[in-house]
Amino acid sequence: MTTVYRRERHSVTELKMHLVCVTKYRRSVFTSESLDLIEKSFRDVAQKMNFQVLEFNGEDNHVHALIEYPPKLSTSQIVNALKGVSSRRYGQAGHEKPHKEALWSPSYFAVSVGGAPLEVLKEYIRNQEKPS
């Protein structure tokens, strides 16, 4: 498998995160149709903000996304944009939200993914030759 790095003016990066967003009160509101709408919203936001949704799927009360993003974007910026746009479009499409105007719980789960296992990386760093 070939790794594709994001090359920008002053950086070369490969930043990926696994993002999980849950509905308000973890209520079961999603259908196949509404998940398609959420996915399209996520992909539209990604295109506008210059990041990528590599994978997307969900169940009746949460979604998972694998996201590749540039170093200038923070996790909270990405999540706020994804949740805001998708919630608005979800309501505009006539889907009922779990609580008044809120589709999403304010919390989320995000973890960095990819690259070498932590122990391999630690060993690599330990084995660097210090100058004498």
JSON list of C-alpha atoms in Angstrom, two decimals:
[
{"chain": "A", "resi": 1, "resn": "MET", "atom": "CA", "xyz": [0.00, 0.00, 0.00]},
{"chain": "A", "resi": 2, "resn": "THR", "atom": "CA", "xyz": [1.38, 3.38, -1.01]},
{"chain": "A", "resi": 3, "resn": "THR", "atom": "CA", "xyz": [1.09, 6.25, 1.43]},
{"chain": "A", "resi": 4, "resn": "VAL", "atom": "CA", "xyz": [-0.10, 9.52, -0.07]},
{"chain": "A", "resi": 5, "resn": "TYR", "atom": "CA", "xyz": [1.16, 12.53, 1.82]},
{"chain": "A", "resi": 6, "resn": "ARG", "atom": "CA", "xyz": [-0.49, 15.95, 1.82]},
{"chain": "A", "resi": 7, "resn": "ARG", "atom": "CA", "xyz": [2.10, 18.36, 0.45]},
{"chain": "A", "resi": 8, "resn": "GLU", "atom": "CA", "xyz": [1.66, 22.04, 1.19]},
{"chain": "A", "resi": 9, "resn": "ARG", "atom": "CA", "xyz": [3.95, 25.04, 1.05]},
{"chain": "A", "resi": 10, "resn": "HIS", "atom": "CA", "xyz": [5.75, 24.43, 4.36]},
{"chain": "A", "resi": 11, "resn": "SER", "atom": "CA", "xyz": [4.65, 20.97, 5.38]},
{"chain": "A", "resi": 12, "resn": "VAL", "atom": "CA", "xyz": [4.30, 17.35, 4.38]},
{"chain": "A", "resi": 13, "resn": "THR", "atom": "CA", "xyz": [1.71, 15.56, 6.50]},
{"chain": "A", "resi": 14, "resn": "GLU", "atom": "CA", "xyz": [-0.43, 12.48, 6.83]},
{"chain": "A", "resi": 15, "resn": "LEU", "atom": "CA", "xyz": [-3.02, 13.36, 9.48]},
{"chain": "A", "resi": 16, "resn": "LYS", "atom": "CA", "xyz": [-5.99, 11.05, 9.84]},
{"chain": "A", "resi": 17, "resn": "MET", "atom": "CA", "xyz": [-8.62, 10.74, 12.53]},
{"chain": "A", "resi": 18, "resn": "HIS", "atom": "CA", "xyz": [-11.45, 8.39, 13.35]},
{"chain": "A", "resi": 19, "resn": "LEU", "atom": "CA", "xyz": [-14.42, 10.55, 14.35]},
{"chain": "A", "resi": 20, "resn": "VAL", "atom": "CA", "xyz": [-17.57, 9.33, 16.09]},
{"chain": "A", "resi": 21, "resn": "CYS", "atom": "CA", "xyz": [-20.56, 11.66, 16.57]},
{"chain": "A", "resi": 22, "resn": "VAL", "atom": "CA", "xyz": [-23.65, 10.59, 18.51]},
{"chain": "A", "resi": 23, "resn": "THR", "atom": "CA", "xyz": [-27.18, 11.96, 18.43]},
{"chain": "A", "resi": 24, "resn": "LYS", "atom": "CA", "xyz": [-28.56, 14.04, 21.29]},
{"chain": "A", "resi": 25, "resn": "TYR", "atom": "CA", "xyz": [-29.44, 11.70, 24.19]},
{"chain": "A", "resi": 26, "resn": "ARG", "atom": "CA", "xyz": [-28.21, 8.88, 21.91]},
{"chain": "A", "resi": 27, "resn": "ARG", "atom": "CA", "xyz": [-31.73, 8.68, 20.46]},
{"chain": "A", "resi": 28, "resn": "SER", "atom": "CA", "xyz": [-32.28, 6.34, 17.51]},
{"chain": "A", "resi": 29, "resn": "VAL", "atom": "CA", "xyz": [-33.32, 8.71, 14.71]},
{"chain": "A", "resi": 30, "resn": "PHE", "atom": "CA", "xyz": [-31.25, 7.79, 11.65]},
{"chain": "A", "resi": 31, "resn": "THR", "atom": "CA", "xyz": [-32.55, 5.83, 8.69]},
{"chain": "A", "resi": 32, "resn": "SER", "atom": "CA", "xyz": [-30.62, 4.76, 5.63]},
{"chain": "A", "resi": 33, "resn": "GLU", "atom": "CA", "xyz": [-31.95, 7.83, 3.81]},
{"chain": "A", "resi": 34, "resn": "SER", "atom": "CA", "xyz": [-31.01, 10.27, 6.57]},
{"chain": "A", "resi": 35, "resn": "LEU", "atom": "CA", "xyz": [-27.53, 8.72, 6.92]},
{"chain": "A", "resi": 36, "resn": "ASP", "atom": "CA", "xyz": [-27.02, 9.33, 3.17]},
{"chain": "A", "resi": 37, "resn": "LEU", "atom": "CA", "xyz": [-27.93, 12.98, 3.76]},
{"chain": "A", "resi": 38, "resn": "ILE", "atom": "CA", "xyz": [-25.48, 13.23, 6.68]},
{"chain": "A", "resi": 39, "resn": "GLU", "atom": "CA", "xyz": [-22.73, 11.64, 4.57]},
{"chain": "A", "resi": 40, "resn": "LYS", "atom": "CA", "xyz": [-23.36, 14.07, 1.69]},
{"chain": "A", "resi": 41, "resn": "SER", "atom": "CA", "xyz": [-23.26, 16.99, 4.15]},
{"chain": "A", "resi": 42, "resn": "PHE", "atom": "CA", "xyz": [-19.96, 15.74, 5.61]},
{"chain": "A", "resi": 43, "resn": "ARG", "atom": "CA", "xyz": [-18.43, 15.38, 2.13]},
{"chain": "A", "resi": 44, "resn": "ASP", "atom": "CA", "xyz": [-19.63, 18.86, 1.05]},
{"chain": "A", "resi": 45, "resn": "VAL", "atom": "CA", "xyz": [-18.10, 20.44, 4.17]},
{"chain": "A", "resi": 46, "resn": "ALA", "atom": "CA", "xyz": [-14.87, 18.51, 3.59]},
{"chain": "A", "resi": 47, "resn": "GLN", "atom": "CA", "xyz": [-14.59, 19.80, 0.04]},
{"chain": "A", "resi": 48, "resn": "LYS", "atom": "CA", "xyz": [-15.13, 23.41, 1.12]},
{"chain": "A", "resi": 49, "resn": "MET", "atom": "CA", "xyz": [-12.64, 23.18, 4.01]},
{"chain": "A", "resi": 50, "resn": "ASN", "atom": "CA", "xyz": [-9.96, 21.20, 2.13]},
{"chain": "A", "resi": 51, "resn": "PHE", "atom": "CA", "xyz": [-10.09, 17.89, 3.98]},
{"chain": "A", "resi": 52, "resn": "GLN", "atom": "CA", "xyz": [-11.35, 14.44, 2.96]},
{"chain": "A", "resi": 53, "resn": "VAL", "atom": "CA", "xyz": [-13.87, 11.97, 4.28]},
{"chain": "A", "resi": 54, "resn": "LEU", "atom": "CA", "xyz": [-12.17, 8.68, 3.39]},
{"chain": "A", "resi": 55, "resn": "GLU", "atom": "CA", "xyz": [-14.88, 6.42, 4.88]},
{"chain": "A", "resi": 56, "resn": "PHE", "atom": "CA", "xyz": [-18.31, 7.05, 6.35]},
{"chain": "A", "resi": 57, "resn": "ASN", "atom": "CA", "xyz": [-20.96, 4.84, 7.93]},
{"chain": "A", "resi": 58, "resn": "GLY", "atom": "CA", "xyz": [-23.40, 4.90, 10.81]},
{"chain": "A", "resi": 59, "resn": "GLU", "atom": "CA", "xyz": [-26.12, 3.24, 12.79]},
{"chain": "A", "resi": 60, "resn": "ASP", "atom": "CA", "xyz": [-29.43, 4.54, 14.10]},
{"chain": "A", "resi": 61, "resn": "ASN", "atom": "CA", "xyz": [-27.86, 6.81, 16.76]},
{"chain": "A", "resi": 62, "resn": "HIS", "atom": "CA", "xyz": [-24.27, 7.59, 15.70]},
{"chain": "A", "resi": 63, "resn": "VAL", "atom": "CA", "xyz": [-21.92, 7.98, 12.76]},
{"chain": "A", "resi": 64, "resn": "HIS", "atom": "CA", "xyz": [-18.30, 7.06, 12.10]},
{"chain": "A", "resi": 65, "resn": "ALA", "atom": "CA", "xyz": [-16.01, 8.93, 9.71]},
{"chain": "A", "resi": 66, "resn": "LEU", "atom": "CA", "xyz": [-12.39, 8.45, 8.73]},
{"chain": "A", "resi": 67, "resn": "ILE", "atom": "CA", "xyz": [-11.00, 11.90, 7.94]},
{"chain": "A", "resi": 68, "resn": "GLU", "atom": "CA", "xyz": [-7.72, 13.08, 6.40]},
{"chain": "A", "resi": 69, "resn": "TYR", "atom": "CA", "xyz": [-7.02, 16.74, 7.13]},
{"chain": "A", "resi": 70, "resn": "PRO", "atom": "CA", "xyz": [-4.38, 19.49, 6.85]},
{"chain": "A", "resi": 71, "resn": "PRO", "atom": "CA", "xyz": [-2.40, 20.70, 9.89]},
{"chain": "A", "resi": 72, "resn": "LYS", "atom": "CA", "xyz": [-4.01, 24.15, 9.78]},
{"chain": "A", "resi": 73, "resn": "LEU", "atom": "CA", "xyz": [-7.40, 22.70, 10.79]},
{"chain": "A", "resi": 74, "resn": "SER", "atom": "CA", "xyz": [-8.08, 21.66, 14.37]},
{"chain": "A", "resi": 75, "resn": "THR", "atom": "CA", "xyz": [-10.26, 18.73, 15.32]},
{"chain": "A", "resi": 76, "resn": "SER", "atom": "CA", "xyz": [-12.80, 21.07, 16.92]},
{"chain": "A", "resi": 77, "resn": "GLN", "atom": "CA", "xyz": [-13.03, 23.22, 13.75]},
{"chain": "A", "resi": 78, "resn": "ILE", "atom": "CA", "xyz": [-13.72, 20.14, 11.66]},
{"chain": "A", "resi": 79, "resn": "VAL", "atom": "CA", "xyz": [-16.27, 18.69, 14.08]},
{"chain": "A", "resi": 80, "resn": "ASN", "atom": "CA", "xyz": [-18.13, 22.00, 14.55]},
{"chain": "A", "resi": 81, "resn": "ALA", "atom": "CA", "xyz": [-18.45, 22.49, 10.80]},
{"chain": "A", "resi": 82, "resn": "LEU", "atom": "CA", "xyz": [-19.55, 18.89, 10.16]},
{"chain": "A", "resi": 83, "resn": "LYS", "atom": "CA", "xyz": [-22.14, 18.89, 12.94]},
{"chain": "A", "resi": 84, "resn": "GLY", "atom": "CA", "xyz": [-23.47, 22.37, 12.16]},
{"chain": "A", "resi": 85, "resn": "VAL", "atom": "CA", "xyz": [-24.03, 21.88, 8.45]},
{"chain": "A", "resi": 86, "resn": "SER", "atom": "CA", "xyz": [-25.36, 18.32, 8.74]},
{"chain": "A", "resi": 87, "resn": "SER", "atom": "CA", "xyz": [-27.80, 19.29, 11.52]},
{"chain": "A", "resi": 88, "resn": "ARG", "atom": "CA", "xyz": [-29.15, 22.21, 9.52]},
{"chain": "A", "resi": 89, "resn": "ARG", "atom": "CA", "xyz": [-29.59, 20.12, 6.34]},
{"chain": "A", "resi": 90, "resn": "TYR", "atom": "CA", "xyz": [-31.12, 17.27, 8.34]},
{"chain": "A", "resi": 91, "resn": "GLY", "atom": "CA", "xyz": [-33.81, 19.62, 9.67]},
{"chain": "A", "resi": 92, "resn": "GLN", "atom": "CA", "xyz": [-34.35, 21.29, 6.29]},
{"chain": "A", "resi": 93, "resn": "ALA", "atom": "CA", "xyz": [-34.99, 17.85, 4.77]},
{"chain": "A", "resi": 94, "resn": "GLY", "atom": "CA", "xyz": [-37.87, 17.38, 7.21]},
{"chain": "A", "resi": 95, "resn": "HIS", "atom": "CA", "xyz": [-36.28, 14.79, 9.48]},
{"chain": "A", "resi": 96, "resn": "GLU", "atom": "CA", "xyz": [-37.22, 15.05, 13.14]},
{"chain": "A", "resi": 97, "resn": "LYS", "atom": "CA", "xyz": [-34.40, 15.86, 15.55]},
{"chain": "A", "resi": 98, "resn": "PRO", "atom": "CA", "xyz": [-34.11, 14.12, 18.93]},
{"chain": "A", "resi": 99, "resn": "HIS", "atom": "CA", "xyz": [-34.45, 17.36, 20.91]},
{"chain": "A", "resi": 100, "resn": "LYS", "atom": "CA", "xyz": [-35.87, 20.70, 19.71]},
{"chain": "A", "resi": 101, "resn": "GLU", "atom": "CA", "xyz": [-33.21, 22.12, 17.41]},
{"chain": "A", "resi": 102, "resn": "ALA", "atom": "CA", "xyz": [-30.41, 19.72, 18.37]},
{"chain": "A", "resi": 103, "resn": "LEU", "atom": "CA", "xyz": [-29.47, 16.70, 16.28]},
{"chain": "A", "resi": 104, "resn": "TRP", "atom": "CA", "xyz": [-26.05, 16.02, 17.81]},
{"chain": "A", "resi": 105, "resn": "SER", "atom": "CA", "xyz": [-24.77, 15.56, 21.32]},
{"chain": "A", "resi": 106, "resn": "PRO", "atom": "CA", "xyz": [-22.23, 18.31, 22.06]},
{"chain": "A", "resi": 107, "resn": "SER", "atom": "CA", "xyz": [-19.56, 15.65, 22.68]},
{"chain": "A", "resi": 108, "resn": "TYR", "atom": "CA", "xyz": [-17.62, 13.56, 20.18]},
{"chain": "A", "resi": 109, "resn": "PHE", "atom": "CA", "xyz": [-14.88, 10.93, 20.04]},
{"chain": "A", "resi": 110, "resn": "ALA", "atom": "CA", "xyz": [-11.78, 11.50, 17.89]},
{"chain": "A", "resi": 111, "resn": "VAL", "atom": "CA", "xyz": [-8.57, 9.50, 17.74]},
{"chain": "A", "resi": 112, "resn": "SER", "atom": "CA", "xyz": [-5.56, 9.76, 15.45]},
{"chain": "A", "resi": 113, "resn": "VAL", "atom": "CA", "xyz": [-5.04, 6.71, 13.25]},
{"chain": "A", "resi": 114, "resn": "GLY", "atom": "CA", "xyz": [-2.51, 5.29, 10.82]},
{"chain": "A", "resi": 115, "resn": "GLY", "atom": "CA", "xyz": [1.24, 5.23, 10.74]},
{"chain": "A", "resi": 116, "resn": "ALA", "atom": "CA", "xyz": [3.59, 2.97, 12.67]},
{"chain": "A", "resi": 117, "resn": "PRO", "atom": "CA", "xyz": [2.56, 1.32, 15.94]},
{"chain": "A", "resi": 118, "resn": "LEU", "atom": "CA", "xyz": [3.61, 3.34, 18.98]},
{"chain": "A", "resi": 119, "resn": "GLU", "atom": "CA", "xyz": [6.25, 0.84, 20.15]},
{"chain": "A", "resi": 120, "resn": "VAL", "atom": "CA", "xyz": [7.91, 0.82, 16.70]},
{"chain": "A", "resi": 121, "resn": "LEU", "atom": "CA", "xyz": [8.03, 4.62, 16.72]},
{"chain": "A", "resi": 122, "resn": "LYS", "atom": "CA", "xyz": [9.47, 4.73, 20.27]},
{"chain": "A", "resi": 123, "resn": "GLU", "atom": "CA", "xyz": [12.18, 2.26, 19.27]},
{"chain": "A", "resi": 124, "resn": "TYR", "atom": "CA", "xyz": [13.01, 4.28, 16.15]},
{"chain": "A", "resi": 125, "resn": "ILE", "atom": "CA", "xyz": [13.41, 7.46, 18.24]},
{"chain": "A", "resi": 126, "resn": "ARG", "atom": "CA", "xyz": [15.53, 5.64, 20.87]},
{"chain": "A", "resi": 127, "resn": "ASN", "atom": "CA", "xyz": [17.86, 4.34, 18.14]},
{"chain": "A", "resi": 128, "resn": "GLN", "atom": "CA", "xyz": [18.73, 7.75, 16.70]},
{"chain": "A", "resi": 129, "resn": "GLU", "atom": "CA", "xyz": [22.45, 8.45, 16.91]},
{"chain": "A", "resi": 130, "resn": "LYS", "atom": "CA", "xyz": [23.24, 11.44, 19.14]},
{"chain": "A", "resi": 131, "resn": "PRO", "atom": "CA", "xyz": [26.17, 13.52, 17.93]},
{"chain": "A", "resi": 132, "resn": "SER", "atom": "CA", "xyz": [29.28, 13.15, 20.07]}
]
